GROMACS .gro file of C-alpha atoms in nm:
model
  317
    1MET     CA    1   0.000   0.000   0.000
    2VAL     CA    2   0.109   0.354  -0.071
    3ALA     CA    3   0.042   0.625   0.184
    4PRO     CA    4  -0.154   0.934   0.067
    5GLN     CA    5   0.139   1.160   0.145
    6ASP     CA    6   0.340   0.979  -0.123
    7PHE     CA    7   0.128   1.156  -0.384
    8LEU     CA    8   0.205   1.525  -0.411
    9ILE     CA    9  -0.055   1.770  -0.545
   10LYS     CA   10   0.117   2.076  -0.688
   11GLU     CA   11   0.057   2.355  -0.934
   12TYR     CA   12   0.260   2.330  -1.254
   13PRO     CA   13   0.297   2.549  -1.563
   14ILE     CA   14   0.063   2.405  -1.826
   15ASN     CA   15   0.342   2.410  -2.085
   16ARG     CA   16   0.532   2.154  -1.875
   17VAL     CA   17   0.260   1.895  -1.932
   18ARG     CA   18   0.207   1.667  -2.229
   19LEU     CA   19  -0.041   1.390  -2.306
   20VAL     CA   20   0.040   1.020  -2.316
   21THR     CA   21   0.135   0.887  -2.660
   22THR     CA   22  -0.009   0.537  -2.622
   23TYR     CA   23  -0.361   0.629  -2.737
   24PRO     CA   24  -0.479   0.717  -3.090
   25ASP     CA   25  -0.566   1.081  -3.163
   26PHE     CA   26  -0.941   1.027  -3.173
   27LEU     CA   27  -0.938   0.923  -2.805
   28LEU     CA   28  -0.734   1.222  -2.695
   29GLN     CA   29  -0.930   1.460  -2.922
   30LYS     CA   30  -0.779   1.769  -3.075
   31GLN     CA   31  -1.025   2.034  -2.967
   32ALA     CA   32  -1.201   2.104  -2.640
   33GLN     CA   33  -1.568   2.012  -2.614
   34PRO     CA   34  -1.774   2.336  -2.625
   35SER     CA   35  -1.978   2.252  -2.313
   36LEU     CA   36  -1.667   2.155  -2.117
   37LEU     CA   37  -1.484   2.465  -2.237
   38ALA     CA   38  -1.768   2.687  -2.117
   39ALA     CA   39  -1.771   2.518  -1.776
   40THR     CA   40  -1.392   2.541  -1.750
   41ARG     CA   41  -1.396   2.914  -1.826
   42GLN     CA   42  -1.653   2.962  -1.553
   43PHE     CA   43  -1.522   2.730  -1.282
   44GLY     CA   44  -1.163   2.650  -1.377
   45GLN     CA   45  -1.007   2.312  -1.298
   46ILE     CA   46  -1.231   2.098  -1.077
   47HIS     CA   47  -1.004   1.804  -0.993
   48PRO     CA   48  -0.625   1.757  -1.004
   49PHE     CA   49  -0.493   1.544  -1.286
   50LEU     CA   50  -0.283   1.234  -1.234
   51ALA     CA   51   0.066   1.270  -1.383
   52VAL     CA   52   0.412   1.113  -1.380
   53SER     CA   53   0.750   1.271  -1.435
   54ASP     CA   54   0.927   1.225  -1.766
   55PRO     CA   55   1.298   1.221  -1.671
   56ASN     CA   56   1.406   1.259  -2.034
   57ASN     CA   57   1.281   1.612  -2.087
   58GLU     CA   58   1.170   1.729  -1.741
   59GLN     CA   59   0.804   1.733  -1.844
   60LEU     CA   60   0.501   1.578  -1.677
   61VAL     CA   61   0.306   1.310  -1.864
   62LEU     CA   62  -0.067   1.346  -1.807
   63LEU     CA   63  -0.238   1.013  -1.733
   64THR     CA   64  -0.594   1.137  -1.678
   65GLY     CA   65  -0.823   1.433  -1.747
   66PHE     CA   66  -0.746   1.460  -2.119
   67SER     CA   67  -1.072   1.637  -2.206
   68GLN     CA   68  -1.044   1.899  -1.935
   69TYR     CA   69  -0.675   1.951  -2.011
   70LEU     CA   70  -0.770   2.051  -2.367
   71ALA     CA   71  -1.037   2.281  -2.225
   72LEU     CA   72  -0.782   2.444  -1.994
   73LEU     CA   73  -0.550   2.499  -2.288
   74ALA     CA   74  -0.830   2.654  -2.492
   75ALA     CA   75  -0.923   2.874  -2.196
   76GLU     CA   76  -0.558   2.992  -2.189
   77GLN     CA   77  -0.503   2.869  -1.835
   78LYS     CA   78  -0.139   2.920  -1.736
   79THR     CA   79  -0.110   2.659  -1.462
   80ILE     CA   80  -0.278   2.331  -1.369
   81LEU     CA   81  -0.296   2.114  -1.058
   82CYS     CA   82  -0.147   1.768  -1.087
   83ARG     CA   83  -0.125   1.476  -0.848
   84LEU     CA   84   0.228   1.354  -0.912
   85VAL     CA   85   0.280   0.980  -0.894
   86GLN     CA   86   0.622   0.856  -0.786
   87ALA     CA   87   0.821   0.649  -1.035
   88ASP     CA   88   0.829   0.344  -0.806
   89THR     CA   89   0.452   0.332  -0.750
   90ASP     CA   90   0.308  -0.019  -0.757
   91PRO     CA   91   0.153  -0.073  -1.107
   92LEU     CA   92  -0.174  -0.210  -0.969
   93THR     CA   93  -0.212   0.099  -0.749
   94LEU     CA   94  -0.123   0.325  -1.041
   95TYR     CA   95  -0.384   0.177  -1.276
   96GLY     CA   96  -0.642   0.173  -1.000
   97LEU     CA   97  -0.581   0.544  -0.946
   98ARG     CA   98  -0.600   0.615  -1.317
   99ILE     CA   99  -0.939   0.448  -1.338
  100LEU     CA  100  -1.072   0.625  -1.030
  101HIS     CA  101  -0.949   0.964  -1.153
  102ASP     CA  102  -1.110   0.913  -1.496
  103GLN     CA  103  -1.407   0.696  -1.399
  104ALA     CA  104  -1.675   0.896  -1.581
  105PHE     CA  105  -1.469   0.924  -1.901
  106LEU     CA  106  -1.384   0.552  -1.899
  107ALA     CA  107  -1.743   0.448  -1.825
  108ASP     CA  108  -1.848   0.640  -2.136
  109SER     CA  109  -1.611   0.463  -2.379
  110ILE     CA  110  -1.539   0.092  -2.403
  111VAL     CA  111  -1.267   0.179  -2.655
  112LEU     CA  112  -1.078   0.382  -2.397
  113GLN     CA  113  -1.123   0.095  -2.153
  114ALA     CA  114  -0.970  -0.140  -2.409
  115TYR     CA  115  -0.661   0.080  -2.457
  116LEU     CA  116  -0.610   0.127  -2.084
  117LEU     CA  117  -0.635  -0.248  -2.018
  118ARG     CA  118  -0.398  -0.328  -2.304
  119GLU     CA  119  -0.145  -0.083  -2.162
  120ALA     CA  120  -0.185  -0.235  -1.814
  121GLU     CA  121  -0.140  -0.584  -1.960
  122ASP     CA  122   0.233  -0.512  -2.005
  123VAL     CA  123   0.289  -0.479  -1.629
  124LEU     CA  124   0.001  -0.668  -1.463
  125GLN     CA  125  -0.099  -1.033  -1.449
  126GLU     CA  126  -0.444  -1.142  -1.567
  127LYS     CA  127  -0.570  -1.184  -1.210
  128GLN     CA  128  -0.469  -0.825  -1.134
  129LEU     CA  129  -0.633  -0.698  -1.453
  130VAL     CA  130  -0.956  -0.874  -1.359
  131SER     CA  131  -0.943  -0.709  -1.016
  132LEU     CA  132  -0.953  -0.367  -1.189
  133LEU     CA  133  -1.275  -0.440  -1.381
  134PRO     CA  134  -1.515  -0.354  -1.093
  135LEU     CA  135  -1.357  -0.006  -1.084
  136LEU     CA  136  -1.478   0.025  -1.445
  137GLY     CA  137  -1.828  -0.079  -1.342
  138LEU     CA  138  -1.780  -0.429  -1.485
  139LYS     CA  139  -1.798  -0.775  -1.335
  140ALA     CA  140  -1.464  -0.933  -1.238
  141GLN     CA  141  -1.471  -1.187  -1.522
  142SER     CA  142  -1.187  -1.283  -1.756
  143HIS     CA  143  -1.405  -1.299  -2.067
  144LEU     CA  144  -1.459  -0.924  -2.042
  145LEU     CA  145  -1.084  -0.875  -2.086
  146VAL     CA  146  -1.104  -1.084  -2.403
  147GLN     CA  147  -1.397  -0.878  -2.532
  148ARG     CA  148  -1.212  -0.552  -2.476
  149LYS     CA  149  -0.900  -0.689  -2.647
  150LYS     CA  150  -1.104  -0.784  -2.955
  151ILE     CA  151  -1.215  -0.422  -2.993
  152LEU     CA  152  -0.856  -0.325  -3.070
  153THR     CA  153  -0.857  -0.557  -3.375
  154LEU     CA  154  -1.103  -0.318  -3.540
  155SER     CA  155  -0.967  -0.054  -3.776
  156PHE     CA  156  -0.918   0.297  -3.637
  157PRO     CA  157  -1.228   0.432  -3.821
  158MET     CA  158  -1.436   0.153  -3.666
  159GLN     CA  159  -1.289   0.216  -3.321
  160GLU     CA  160  -1.362   0.586  -3.353
  161ALA     CA  161  -1.722   0.517  -3.459
  162LEU     CA  162  -1.761   0.297  -3.153
  163HIS     CA  163  -1.605   0.564  -2.930
  164ARG     CA  164  -1.834   0.833  -3.078
  165LYS     CA  165  -2.142   0.613  -3.014
  166CYS     CA  166  -2.211   0.573  -3.387
  167ILE     CA  167  -2.188   0.199  -3.322
  168ASN     CA  168  -2.385   0.048  -3.035
  169PRO     CA  169  -2.159  -0.156  -2.802
  170LYS     CA  170  -2.418  -0.437  -2.828
  171SER     CA  171  -2.337  -0.463  -3.201
  172VAL     CA  172  -1.965  -0.520  -3.149
  173GLU     CA  173  -1.976  -0.902  -3.140
  174GLN     CA  174  -2.161  -0.916  -3.473
  175LEU     CA  175  -1.931  -0.654  -3.620
  176LEU     CA  176  -1.620  -0.849  -3.524
  177SER     CA  177  -1.751  -1.161  -3.697
  178LEU     CA  178  -1.754  -0.981  -4.034
  179PRO     CA  179  -1.446  -0.940  -4.259
  180PRO     CA  180  -1.282  -0.592  -4.231
  181SER     CA  181  -1.419  -0.472  -4.567
  182GLU     CA  182  -1.770  -0.579  -4.462
  183GLN     CA  183  -1.728  -0.395  -4.131
  184GLU     CA  184  -1.667  -0.070  -4.320
  185GLU     CA  185  -1.975  -0.127  -4.537
  186ALA     CA  186  -2.186  -0.204  -4.231
  187LEU     CA  187  -2.071   0.122  -4.072
  188ALA     CA  188  -2.160   0.311  -4.390
  189LEU     CA  189  -2.516   0.170  -4.375
  190ILE     CA  190  -2.551   0.251  -4.005
  191SER     CA  191  -2.432   0.607  -4.064
  192HIS     CA  192  -2.638   0.668  -4.378
  193TYR     CA  193  -2.967   0.547  -4.230
  194ASN     CA  194  -2.886   0.663  -3.878
  195PHE     CA  195  -2.967   0.319  -3.737
  196GLY     CA  196  -2.940   0.312  -3.361
  197GLY     CA  197  -3.046   0.089  -3.075
  198SER     CA  198  -3.261  -0.209  -3.174
  199LYS     CA  199  -3.260  -0.127  -3.547
  200GLN     CA  200  -2.881  -0.124  -3.558
  201GLN     CA  201  -2.859  -0.451  -3.368
  202LYS     CA  202  -3.121  -0.612  -3.593
  203LEU     CA  203  -2.931  -0.496  -3.903
  204MET     CA  204  -2.603  -0.641  -3.775
  205GLU     CA  205  -2.762  -0.973  -3.676
  206MET     CA  206  -2.917  -1.016  -4.022
  207LEU     CA  207  -2.600  -0.914  -4.209
  208VAL     CA  208  -2.395  -1.164  -4.008
  209GLU     CA  209  -2.652  -1.442  -4.049
  210LEU     CA  210  -2.668  -1.400  -4.427
  211GLN     CA  211  -2.288  -1.378  -4.448
  212HIS     CA  212  -2.236  -1.700  -4.249
  213ARG     CA  213  -2.532  -1.895  -4.383
  214SER     CA  214  -2.513  -1.812  -4.753
  215GLY     CA  215  -2.185  -1.627  -4.798
  216ILE     CA  216  -2.372  -1.321  -4.925
  217GLY     CA  217  -2.177  -1.000  -4.872
  218ILE     CA  218  -2.326  -0.658  -4.807
  219SER     CA  219  -2.257  -0.531  -5.161
  220GLU     CA  220  -2.447  -0.825  -5.311
  221LEU     CA  221  -2.734  -0.778  -5.066
  222LEU     CA  222  -2.761  -0.409  -5.153
  223HIS     CA  223  -2.760  -0.495  -5.525
  224LYS     CA  224  -3.049  -0.743  -5.476
  225TRP     CA  225  -3.236  -0.490  -5.267
  226ARG     CA  226  -3.201  -0.209  -5.522
  227GLN     CA  227  -3.323  -0.442  -5.796
  228ALA     CA  228  -3.644  -0.475  -5.593
  229GLU     CA  229  -3.694  -0.099  -5.644
  230PRO     CA  230  -3.720   0.016  -5.282
  231PRO     CA  231  -3.890   0.349  -5.201
  232ASP     CA  232  -3.661   0.650  -5.197
  233ASP     CA  233  -3.901   0.918  -5.069
  234ASN     CA  234  -3.702   0.972  -4.752
  235ILE     CA  235  -3.411   0.817  -4.561
  236PRO     CA  236  -3.611   0.664  -4.270
  237GLN     CA  237  -3.859   0.496  -4.509
  238GLU     CA  238  -3.577   0.365  -4.725
  239GLY     CA  239  -3.392   0.232  -4.420
  240GLN     CA  240  -3.701   0.053  -4.291
  241ASN     CA  241  -3.753  -0.103  -4.632
  242LEU     CA  242  -3.394  -0.232  -4.625
  243LEU     CA  243  -3.453  -0.396  -4.286
  244SER     CA  244  -3.774  -0.558  -4.416
  245PHE     CA  245  -3.590  -0.686  -4.724
  246LEU     CA  246  -3.313  -0.839  -4.513
  247GLN     CA  247  -3.575  -0.996  -4.284
  248LYS     CA  248  -3.731  -1.168  -4.587
  249MET     CA  249  -3.387  -1.289  -4.695
  250CYS     CA  250  -3.318  -1.432  -4.349
  251THR     CA  251  -3.659  -1.594  -4.297
  252PRO     CA  252  -3.814  -1.663  -4.639
  253LYS     CA  253  -4.053  -1.934  -4.512
  254LEU     CA  254  -4.171  -1.722  -4.221
  255THR     CA  255  -4.223  -1.424  -4.450
  256GLN     CA  256  -4.419  -1.638  -4.695
  257ALA     CA  257  -4.634  -1.777  -4.414
  258ARG     CA  258  -4.711  -1.429  -4.282
  259GLU     CA  259  -4.805  -1.301  -4.627
  260HIS     CA  260  -5.030  -1.605  -4.688
  261PHE     CA  261  -5.201  -1.557  -4.350
  262ALA     CA  262  -5.255  -1.185  -4.421
  263SER     CA  263  -5.413  -1.276  -4.756
  264ARG     CA  264  -5.653  -1.519  -4.588
  265LEU     CA  265  -5.748  -1.253  -4.331
  266ARG     CA  266  -5.840  -1.011  -4.608
  267GLU     CA  267  -6.063  -1.278  -4.766
  268LEU     CA  268  -6.242  -1.339  -4.434
  269LYS     CA  269  -6.345  -0.974  -4.398
  270LEU     CA  270  -6.367  -0.996  -4.019
  271PRO     CA  271  -6.583  -0.739  -3.840
  272ALA     CA  272  -6.403  -0.455  -3.665
  273GLN     CA  273  -6.456  -0.605  -3.318
  274ALA     CA  274  -6.291  -0.937  -3.414
  275ARG     CA  275  -5.919  -1.013  -3.434
  276LEU     CA  276  -5.772  -1.342  -3.556
  277SER     CA  277  -5.408  -1.414  -3.476
  278HIS     CA  278  -5.154  -1.688  -3.544
  279THR     CA  279  -4.866  -1.802  -3.327
  280ALA     CA  280  -4.581  -1.550  -3.350
  281ASP     CA  281  -4.336  -1.753  -3.560
  282PHE     CA  282  -4.590  -1.994  -3.712
  283GLU     CA  283  -4.438  -2.277  -3.510
  284ASP     CA  284  -4.776  -2.458  -3.525
  285GLU     CA  285  -5.113  -2.418  -3.695
  286GLY     CA  286  -5.295  -2.279  -3.389
  287LEU     CA  287  -5.519  -1.975  -3.422
  288GLU     CA  288  -5.674  -1.740  -3.166
  289LEU     CA  289  -5.991  -1.540  -3.218
  290HIS     CA  290  -6.034  -1.229  -3.002
  291LEU     CA  291  -6.375  -1.059  -2.981
  292SER     CA  292  -6.440  -0.723  -2.820
  293PHE     CA  293  -6.768  -0.597  -2.675
  294ALA     CA  294  -6.883  -0.248  -2.584
  295ASN     CA  295  -6.995  -0.353  -2.234
  296TRP     CA  296  -7.114  -0.645  -2.020
  297GLU     CA  297  -7.471  -0.621  -2.141
  298ASN     CA  298  -7.357  -0.630  -2.502
  299PHE     CA  299  -7.154  -0.943  -2.426
  300THR     CA  300  -7.436  -1.126  -2.242
  301GLN     CA  301  -7.676  -1.056  -2.529
  302ARG     CA  302  -7.445  -1.228  -2.777
  303TRP     CA  303  -7.315  -1.503  -2.550
  304PRO     CA  304  -7.600  -1.755  -2.617
  305ALA     CA  305  -7.538  -1.736  -2.992
  306LEU     CA  306  -7.164  -1.778  -2.942
  307LEU     CA  307  -7.222  -2.067  -2.704
  308ALA     CA  308  -7.443  -2.237  -2.960
  309LEU     CA  309  -7.169  -2.204  -3.218
  310MET     CA  310  -6.931  -2.374  -2.972
  311GLY     CA  311  -7.167  -2.667  -2.920
  312ASN     CA  312  -7.288  -2.533  -2.582
  313ASN     CA  313  -6.960  -2.639  -2.422
  314PRO     CA  314  -6.666  -2.397  -2.471
  315ARG     CA  315  -6.419  -2.653  -2.336
  316ASP     CA  316  -6.490  -2.886  -2.627
  317PHE     CA  317  -6.462  -2.616  -2.891
   0.00000   0.00000   0.00000
């Protein structure tokens, strides 16, 4: 354990500080966020940054607070407060402190988590890495380390899209199962149609299923879809049509069954107060008829006729 007094909080000239070089530019950003810049101009620095000495050029290397550091620079702050970590600090303590200092920033980006854990992997054993996961708001499970490591196999544009929330973290597993060129095409579709949440996940699941089941790539799927002359009135309508087309490609028998059932319903011409439904995925031939009545009296008036239709015993119907 390291005593609190071993960490010195001091004011340093801002030109003595530099950012770490182990992260790509899109994680460190190049410009201050407008909202953070406004808050920084009003309130200044809120928390000290964690930093280590660089003996080679007498500078401090900033380990946390990258976003606010950029805001302080933009606000033309001359000095900043840093919590200086000694060179012989235990690595597990150091990475624990880094996470705690930057908890909100790390919780907001699984890509940043991945880079931090990869960096820590050079000096910590797997058991120690797993012990850090709860500080990130994760369960202490080894498979989560593997998941984060896989993120770093994505190209930089894909990583940046994930960091910027253009890609839903829930879509990452499907994304990783596609070839790199297909990943880029999937991202282009997500961006163009602004698919988010459940629509994005549904798109990825269908693209992966068709790729693995039939070997059909995204370019070929889009060619087939455009041959079907989809509507192009507006982007949302076009995107929904694409999802429907892919659904038909993934489940042709289910789609055919639904269309056949809808055709039969139209032929029946059911009254407005009646609704006939099939099992959700047509797993059997069962049907359910739902009738609605204006009130209890209306129901009791019609019940004898309905009972007669059911042979006077609803249980045998």
